[in-house]
mmCIF file of C-alpha atoms in Angstrom:
data_model
loop_
_atom_site.group_PDB
_atom_site.id
_atom_site.type_symbol
_atom_site.label_atom_id
_atom_site.label_comp_id
_atom_site.label_asym_id
_atom_site.label_seq_id
_atom_site.Cartn_x
_atom_site.Cartn_y
_atom_site.Cartn_z
ATOM 1 C CA MET A 334 62.103 102.659 9.192
ATOM 2 C CA ALA A 335 58.309 101.399 11.343
ATOM 3 C CA TYR A 336 56.602 103.697 12.662
ATOM 4 C CA ILE A 337 55.803 104.166 16.566
ATOM 5 C CA ASP A 338 53.408 104.916 18.240
ATOM 6 C CA TYR A 339 55.282 106.539 21.277
ATOM 7 C CA TYR A 340 51.323 107.518 22.478
ATOM 8 C CA LYS A 341 50.284 103.999 22.219
ATOM 9 C CA ILE A 342 52.992 102.807 24.636
ATOM 10 C CA LEU A 343 51.524 105.517 26.838
ATOM 11 C CA GLY A 344 49.113 104.292 27.332
ATOM 12 C CA VAL A 345 47.020 107.294 27.040
ATOM 13 C CA ASP A 346 46.119 110.109 23.984
ATOM 14 C CA LYS A 347 47.397 112.501 21.465
ATOM 15 C CA SER A 348 45.638 115.052 23.582
ATOM 16 C CA ALA A 349 47.161 114.603 27.141
ATOM 17 C CA THR A 350 48.437 116.754 28.315
ATOM 18 C CA GLN A 351 51.612 116.621 29.550
ATOM 19 C CA ASP A 352 51.234 115.746 33.284
ATOM 20 C CA ASP A 353 48.489 113.550 31.672
ATOM 21 C CA ILE A 354 52.121 111.835 29.998
ATOM 22 C CA LYS A 355 54.061 112.318 33.244
ATOM 23 C CA LYS A 356 51.386 110.244 35.456
ATOM 24 C CA ALA A 357 51.687 108.376 32.843
ATOM 25 C CA TYR A 358 55.603 107.014 32.423
ATOM 26 C CA ARG A 359 55.542 106.813 36.202
ATOM 27 C CA LYS A 360 52.642 104.684 36.639
ATOM 28 C CA LEU A 361 54.125 101.900 33.493
ATOM 29 C CA ALA A 362 58.265 102.383 34.447
ATOM 30 C CA ARG A 363 57.378 101.648 38.190
ATOM 31 C CA LYS A 364 55.212 98.457 36.658
ATOM 32 C CA LEU A 365 58.226 97.860 33.850
ATOM 33 C CA HIS A 366 61.613 98.317 35.630
ATOM 34 C CA PRO A 367 64.734 95.910 34.907
ATOM 35 C CA ASP A 368 64.614 95.328 38.658
ATOM 36 C CA LEU A 369 61.049 94.107 39.862
ATOM 37 C CA ASN A 370 61.321 92.285 36.453
ATOM 38 C CA PRO A 371 65.088 90.675 36.092
ATOM 39 C CA ASP A 372 65.512 87.947 33.310
ATOM 40 C CA ASP A 373 62.340 88.957 31.890
ATOM 41 C CA LYS A 374 63.355 90.437 27.924
ATOM 42 C CA GLU A 375 60.465 91.359 27.036
ATOM 43 C CA ALA A 376 59.692 94.003 29.735
ATOM 44 C CA GLU A 377 63.537 94.567 28.794
ATOM 45 C CA LYS A 378 62.369 95.717 25.331
ATOM 46 C CA LYS A 379 59.052 97.634 26.852
ATOM 47 C CA PHE A 380 60.951 99.882 29.409
ATOM 48 C CA LYS A 381 63.978 100.713 26.738
ATOM 49 C CA GLU A 382 60.363 101.200 24.487
ATOM 50 C CA LEU A 383 58.536 103.508 27.523
ATOM 51 C CA ASN A 384 61.563 105.198 28.295
ATOM 52 C CA GLU A 385 62.391 106.528 24.205
ATOM 53 C CA ALA A 386 58.473 107.061 23.857
ATOM 54 C CA ASN A 387 58.757 109.640 27.218
ATOM 55 C CA GLU A 388 61.610 111.420 25.393
ATOM 56 C CA VAL A 389 59.670 112.179 23.261
ATOM 57 C CA LEU A 390 56.204 113.620 23.906
ATOM 58 C CA SER A 391 57.320 114.946 27.836
ATOM 59 C CA ASN A 392 59.165 117.428 25.854
ATOM 60 C CA PRO A 393 56.588 119.748 24.438
ATOM 61 C CA GLU A 394 59.074 121.075 21.425
ATOM 62 C CA ASN A 395 60.151 117.190 19.921
ATOM 63 C CA ARG A 396 56.282 116.357 21.289
ATOM 64 C CA ALA A 397 55.130 118.842 17.699
ATOM 65 C CA LYS A 398 57.839 117.644 15.918
ATOM 66 C CA TYR A 399 56.506 114.106 16.847
ATOM 67 C CA ASP A 400 52.911 115.229 15.434
ATOM 68 C CA LYS A 401 54.084 117.067 12.150
ATOM 69 C CA TYR A 402 56.680 114.052 11.227
ATOM 70 C CA GLY A 403 56.147 110.924 12.764
ATOM 71 C CA GLU A 404 58.932 108.251 12.933
ATOM 72 C CA ASN A 405 61.103 111.768 11.118
ATOM 73 C CA TRP A 406 60.767 114.109 13.741
ATOM 74 C CA LYS A 407 65.095 114.037 14.280
ATOM 75 C CA HIS A 408 65.168 115.134 10.879
ATOM 76 C CA GLY A 409 62.018 117.804 11.685
ATOM 77 C CA GLU A 410 64.742 121.212 12.231
ATOM 78 C CA GLU A 411 66.271 119.602 8.798
ATOM 79 C CA TYR A 412 63.599 119.251 6.620
ATOM 80 C CA GLU A 413 62.388 122.498 7.289
ATOM 81 C CA LYS A 414 65.284 124.196 6.752
ATOM 82 C CA ALA A 415 66.173 121.706 3.698
ATOM 83 C CA GLN A 416 62.970 123.358 2.017
ATOM 84 C CA GLN A 417 63.304 126.500 3.158
ATOM 85 C CA GLN A 418 66.517 125.998 0.818
ATOM 86 C CA GLN A 419 64.798 124.319 -1.937
ATOM 87 C CA ARG A 420 62.625 127.725 -3.048
ATOM 88 C CA GLN A 421 65.981 129.740 -2.737
ATOM 89 C CA TYR A 422 67.863 126.996 -5.044
ATOM 90 C CA GLN A 423 64.747 127.174 -7.480
ATOM 91 C CA GLN A 424 64.354 130.562 -7.576
ATOM 92 C CA GLN A 425 67.669 131.554 -8.373
ATOM 93 C CA ASN A 426 68.656 129.092 -10.510
ATOM 94 C CA TYR A 427 65.012 127.238 -12.689
ATOM 95 C CA GLY A 428 63.171 130.641 -11.701
ATOM 96 C CA GLY A 429 60.490 128.364 -9.155
ATOM 97 C CA GLY A 430 61.180 124.340 -11.782
ATOM 98 C CA PHE A 431 62.963 121.550 -10.993
ATOM 99 C CA SER A 432 64.413 120.840 -14.359
ATOM 100 C CA GLY A 433 68.224 120.733 -15.847
ATOM 101 C CA ALA A 434 68.816 120.438 -11.344
ATOM 102 C CA ASP A 435 71.219 117.137 -10.246
ATOM 103 C CA PHE A 436 69.454 115.402 -8.886
ATOM 104 C CA GLY A 437 71.785 112.056 -9.082
ATOM 105 C CA GLU A 438 74.715 112.768 -5.869
ATOM 106 C CA GLY A 439 73.153 113.961 -3.052
ATOM 107 C CA GLU A 440 75.462 115.573 -0.469
ATOM 108 C CA GLY A 441 74.848 114.364 3.062
ATOM 109 C CA PHE A 442 70.586 114.183 3.301
ATOM 110 C CA SER A 443 69.539 111.123 3.794
ATOM 111 C CA ASP A 444 66.554 109.015 2.371
ATOM 112 C CA PHE A 445 64.429 111.746 4.523
ATOM 113 C CA PHE A 446 64.822 113.598 1.963
ATOM 114 C CA GLN A 447 65.050 111.738 -0.589
ATOM 115 C CA ASN A 448 61.840 110.499 0.615
ATOM 116 C CA MET A 449 59.676 114.083 1.670
ATOM 117 C CA PHE A 450 60.604 115.803 -1.855
ATOM 118 C CA GLY A 451 60.076 112.856 -3.644
ATOM 119 C CA GLY A 452 63.090 112.720 -5.856
ATOM 120 C CA SER A 453 66.355 110.333 -5.963
ATOM 121 C CA GLY A 454 68.909 112.271 -3.974
ATOM 122 C CA GLY A 455 69.243 115.505 -2.160
ATOM 123 C CA PHE A 456 69.317 119.193 -3.860
ATOM 124 C CA GLY A 457 72.505 117.663 -5.120
ATOM 125 C CA ARG A 458 75.128 119.708 -6.919
ATOM 126 C CA SER A 459 74.833 122.963 -9.244
ATOM 127 C CA SER A 460 77.205 125.657 -9.654
ATOM 128 C CA ARG A 461 76.799 127.379 -6.747
ATOM 129 C CA GLY A 462 77.829 124.429 -4.448
ATOM 130 C CA SER A 463 76.096 122.421 -2.493
ATOM 131 C CA ALA A 464 72.593 123.484 -0.577
ATOM 132 C CA SER A 465 73.290 120.675 2.354
ATOM 133 C CA GLY A 466 74.715 122.365 5.585
ATOM 134 C CA LYS A 467 75.709 121.840 10.263
ATOM 135 C CA PHE A 468 72.579 120.839 12.242
ATOM 136 C CA LYS A 469 72.840 120.557 16.004
ATOM 137 C CA GLY A 470 71.537 116.752 16.806
ATOM 138 C CA GLN A 471 68.300 116.573 19.167
ATOM 139 C CA ASP A 472 68.707 117.104 22.755
ATOM 140 C CA VAL A 473 67.262 114.200 24.601
ATOM 141 C CA GLN A 474 65.179 114.152 27.525
ATOM 142 C CA ALA A 475 64.853 111.682 30.342
ATOM 143 C CA GLU A 476 63.620 111.078 33.867
ATOM 144 C CA LEU A 477 66.039 108.924 36.255
ATOM 145 C CA ASN A 478 64.420 107.486 39.570
ATOM 146 C CA LEU A 479 65.673 108.190 42.974
ATOM 147 C CA ASN A 480 64.714 106.659 46.350
ATOM 148 C CA LEU A 481 65.122 109.567 48.774
ATOM 149 C CA ARG A 482 68.297 107.323 51.226
ATOM 150 C CA ASP A 483 69.808 107.182 46.651
ATOM 151 C CA ALA A 484 69.290 111.020 46.690
ATOM 152 C CA ALA A 485 71.454 111.453 49.919
ATOM 153 C CA LYS A 486 74.426 110.401 48.250
ATOM 154 C CA THR A 487 77.206 111.575 45.813
ATOM 155 C CA HIS A 488 77.789 108.240 43.959
ATOM 156 C CA PRO A 489 77.817 106.878 40.326
ATOM 157 C CA GLN A 490 75.390 105.696 38.412
ATOM 158 C CA THR A 491 74.817 104.144 34.689
ATOM 159 C CA PHE A 492 72.091 104.156 32.496
ATOM 160 C CA GLU A 493 71.107 103.795 28.979
ATOM 161 C CA ILE A 494 69.714 105.984 27.224
ATOM 162 C CA ASN A 495 69.420 105.895 23.065
ATOM 163 C CA GLY A 496 71.415 102.442 23.066
ATOM 164 C CA LYS A 497 73.971 104.492 24.204
ATOM 165 C CA LYS A 498 75.553 103.599 28.072
ATOM 166 C CA VAL A 499 75.912 106.955 29.979
ATOM 167 C CA ARG A 500 77.852 106.926 33.298
ATOM 168 C CA ILE A 501 77.117 110.404 35.765
ATOM 169 C CA THR A 502 77.866 110.831 39.574
ATOM 170 C CA ILE A 503 75.075 112.347 41.052
ATOM 171 C CA PRO A 504 75.644 114.936 44.055
ATOM 172 C CA ALA A 505 74.105 114.018 47.177
ATOM 173 C CA GLY A 506 71.149 116.784 47.995
ATOM 174 C CA VAL A 507 69.372 116.359 44.513
ATOM 175 C CA TYR A 508 65.897 117.118 44.833
ATOM 176 C CA ASP A 509 62.565 115.742 43.476
ATOM 177 C CA GLY A 510 62.015 117.222 40.189
ATOM 178 C CA GLN A 511 65.785 118.458 39.231
ATOM 179 C CA GLN A 512 67.229 118.669 36.229
ATOM 180 C CA ILE A 513 70.934 118.413 34.919
ATOM 181 C CA LYS A 514 72.262 118.961 31.949
ATOM 182 C CA LEU A 515 75.128 116.961 29.877
ATOM 183 C CA LYS A 516 76.307 118.994 27.311
ATOM 184 C CA GLY A 517 76.922 116.546 24.091
ATOM 185 C CA HIS A 518 75.013 113.160 25.778
ATOM 186 C CA GLY A 519 72.428 114.143 23.090
ATOM 187 C CA ASN A 520 70.979 112.993 20.039
ATOM 188 C CA PRO A 521 74.314 112.598 17.012
ATOM 189 C CA GLY A 522 74.933 115.877 14.735
ATOM 190 C CA VAL A 523 74.236 116.555 11.284
ATOM 191 C CA ASN A 524 76.159 116.795 8.417
ATOM 192 C CA GLY A 525 79.677 116.876 11.846
ATOM 193 C CA GLY A 526 77.313 119.361 13.220
ATOM 194 C CA PRO A 527 76.791 119.567 17.104
ATOM 195 C CA ASN A 528 75.553 116.485 19.014
ATOM 196 C CA GLY A 529 72.487 117.321 21.120
ATOM 197 C CA ASP A 530 72.437 117.748 24.791
ATOM 198 C CA LEU A 531 70.884 115.276 27.898
ATOM 199 C CA TYR A 532 68.405 117.091 29.801
ATOM 200 C CA ILE A 533 68.127 114.258 33.637
ATOM 201 C CA THR A 534 65.167 114.638 34.903
ATOM 202 C CA PHE A 535 65.512 113.659 39.449
ATOM 203 C CA ASN A 536 61.953 111.914 40.326
ATOM 204 C CA ILE A 537 62.127 111.353 44.058
ATOM 205 C CA PRO A 538 58.613 109.188 45.138
ATOM 206 C CA VAL A 539 58.094 109.690 48.269
ATOM 207 C CA ASP A 540 60.109 108.083 51.367
ATOM 208 C CA PRO A 541 57.560 106.040 54.348
ATOM 209 C CA ASN A 542 59.749 106.387 56.742
ATOM 210 C CA PHE A 543 60.687 110.562 56.319
ATOM 211 C CA GLU A 544 58.899 113.836 54.797
ATOM 212 C CA ARG A 545 61.555 115.998 53.440
ATOM 213 C CA ILE A 546 61.284 119.979 52.722
ATOM 214 C CA GLY A 547 63.645 121.921 52.370
ATOM 215 C CA ASP A 548 67.196 120.230 53.715
ATOM 216 C CA ASP A 549 65.700 119.452 56.176
ATOM 217 C CA LEU A 550 63.430 116.036 57.093
ATOM 218 C CA LYS A 551 60.292 115.460 59.775
ATOM 219 C CA THR A 552 60.023 111.529 61.218
ATOM 220 C CA LYS A 553 57.973 109.978 64.243
ATOM 221 C CA VAL A 554 59.072 107.629 66.633
ATOM 222 C CA ALA A 555 56.769 106.322 68.581
ATOM 223 C CA ILE A 556 56.911 105.851 73.051
ATOM 224 C CA ASP A 557 55.261 104.526 75.943
ATOM 225 C CA LEU A 558 52.957 106.351 77.696
ATOM 226 C CA TYR A 559 54.883 104.890 80.714
ATOM 227 C CA THR A 560 58.261 106.563 79.033
ATOM 228 C CA ALA A 561 56.655 109.368 77.663
ATOM 229 C CA VAL A 562 55.318 110.005 81.599
ATOM 230 C CA LEU A 563 57.898 109.211 84.143
ATOM 231 C CA GLY A 564 61.193 110.208 80.554
ATOM 232 C CA GLY A 565 63.252 107.563 79.357
ATOM 233 C CA ASP A 566 66.066 106.730 76.149
ATOM 234 C CA VAL A 567 64.520 106.236 72.407
ATOM 235 C CA LYS A 568 66.223 104.853 69.356
ATOM 236 C CA VAL A 569 65.602 107.462 66.291
ATOM 237 C CA ASN A 570 66.441 105.918 62.904
ATOM 238 C CA THR A 571 68.317 108.815 61.249
ATOM 239 C CA LEU A 572 70.007 108.808 56.704
ATOM 240 C CA ASP A 573 73.020 107.227 58.333
ATOM 241 C CA GLY A 574 72.150 105.347 61.267
ATOM 242 C CA SER A 575 70.581 105.502 64.492
ATOM 243 C CA VAL A 576 70.812 108.089 67.525
ATOM 244 C CA ASN A 577 69.393 107.534 71.012
ATOM 245 C CA LEU A 578 67.886 110.462 71.812
ATOM 246 C CA LYS A 579 66.947 111.061 75.352
ATOM 247 C CA VAL A 580 62.892 111.747 76.129
ATOM 248 C CA LYS A 581 61.857 113.937 78.394
ATOM 249 C CA PRO A 582 59.182 113.448 82.142
ATOM 250 C CA GLU A 583 55.986 114.508 81.261
ATOM 251 C CA THR A 584 56.487 114.480 77.423
ATOM 252 C CA GLN A 585 52.943 115.140 75.397
ATOM 253 C CA ASN A 586 51.778 113.187 72.760
ATOM 254 C CA GLY A 587 52.659 115.805 69.433
ATOM 255 C CA ILE A 588 55.595 116.962 70.707
ATOM 256 C CA THR A 589 58.614 117.974 68.072
ATOM 257 C CA VAL A 590 62.365 117.708 69.405
ATOM 258 C CA ARG A 591 65.258 119.185 66.390
ATOM 259 C CA LEU A 592 68.504 116.671 65.608
ATOM 260 C CA LYS A 593 70.582 119.871 64.605
ATOM 261 C CA GLY A 594 72.576 118.875 61.447
ATOM 262 C CA LYS A 595 70.429 115.209 60.898
ATOM 263 C CA GLY A 596 68.461 116.020 57.895
ATOM 264 C CA PHE A 597 69.251 116.193 54.467
ATOM 265 C CA PRO A 598 72.672 117.476 52.570
ATOM 266 C CA VAL A 599 72.493 120.375 51.528
ATOM 267 C CA TYR A 600 73.277 120.280 46.968
ATOM 268 C CA LYS A 601 76.974 120.641 46.500
ATOM 269 C CA LYS A 602 77.844 121.982 49.742
ATOM 270 C CA GLU A 603 79.823 119.065 51.439
ATOM 271 C CA GLY A 604 79.458 118.746 55.091
ATOM 272 C CA GLU A 605 76.387 120.779 55.509
ATOM 273 C CA HIS A 606 72.980 119.189 56.117
ATOM 274 C CA GLY A 607 69.837 119.899 57.235
ATOM 275 C CA ASP A 608 67.783 119.028 60.689
ATOM 276 C CA LEU A 609 65.215 116.381 61.396
ATOM 277 C CA PHE A 610 63.120 117.244 62.962
ATOM 278 C CA VAL A 611 61.202 114.704 65.862
ATOM 279 C CA THR A 612 57.544 114.173 66.202
ATOM 280 C CA TYR A 613 56.660 111.781 69.138
ATOM 281 C CA GLU A 614 53.739 109.506 68.901
ATOM 282 C CA VAL A 615 52.827 108.777 72.115
ATOM 283 C CA LYS A 616 50.761 104.646 72.337
ATOM 284 C CA LEU A 617 48.628 104.282 75.260
ATOM 285 C CA PRO A 618 48.544 100.604 76.600
ATOM 286 C CA THR A 619 45.746 98.127 75.904
ATOM 287 C CA ASN A 620 44.655 95.048 77.037
ATOM 288 C CA LEU A 621 45.060 96.441 80.412
ATOM 289 C CA THR A 622 45.153 93.282 83.304
ATOM 290 C CA GLU A 623 42.919 93.705 86.428
ATOM 291 C CA LYS A 624 46.189 94.797 88.723
ATOM 292 C CA GLN A 625 46.727 97.228 85.824
ATOM 293 C CA LYS A 626 43.426 98.763 85.711
ATOM 294 C CA GLU A 627 43.163 98.833 89.514
ATOM 295 C CA LEU A 628 46.600 101.050 89.472
ATOM 296 C CA PHE A 629 45.526 103.601 87.018
ATOM 297 C CA GLU A 630 42.136 103.946 88.988
ATOM 298 C CA GLN A 631 44.253 104.500 92.169
ATOM 299 C CA LEU A 632 46.674 107.263 90.454
ATOM 300 C CA LYS A 633 43.223 108.852 88.380
ATOM 301 C CA ASN A 634 41.623 109.116 92.412
ATOM 302 C CA SER A 635 45.172 109.864 93.881
#
């Protein structure tokens, strides 16, 4: 198996912090995402490599194994256990040597162990039985990018992990950095052991129109000077459409009003929403005519 330099794929040094790795992944994921590179097979390949590198290096435990075992990092626990069993086997049967042991036919051990031990097989057979055992598959870490509007609605989503398509239902109200666990959707177990688990972390970038604070949302709406002084109606965008909001006369710049129940859905509480806080930004008129300036002078002196 060819060695894959995950650090090189992410463009970071081996001394990079977990935060450095996360930032590098997010930057490249935005650049290589298939939605931004339709029909570009090379970008698609690099995006898959990027996800694979992130799955390994973003998990401190997996990263340590990768640093130690390279491309064979997934078998790190097996190798360490196999080493221990090997030492026990030597002590019990041959006083520390391999002479006389049957290495002709391995029982469930991969080429990885053969290469590690330098022999032609695994532990092989003996009168004391096989030294092989069942091991749980490695857990897989993945990140899923969602915009704020997608995070506000329950919807199915399909994505690919290690060449396998996984379909999940994302509940409304998930938050940035939230992690969910899908049991048994990780890497396959060894020698009949259970599969590992899949951990998905949601990334929700900053929205240009709404600021999310818990289950509440904040937004700004511009109103002209005349509406601020005399009152009137203004259209305000929400996550599920627009609403008309009545502006009270003599509304000051920076005043905030609350729209109850127009905020973000509460996670796993169907029908419950936070509130939407709307801040008015009063825009002063520009390019006034001489007549308009005279009217303002009259108003000033009245």
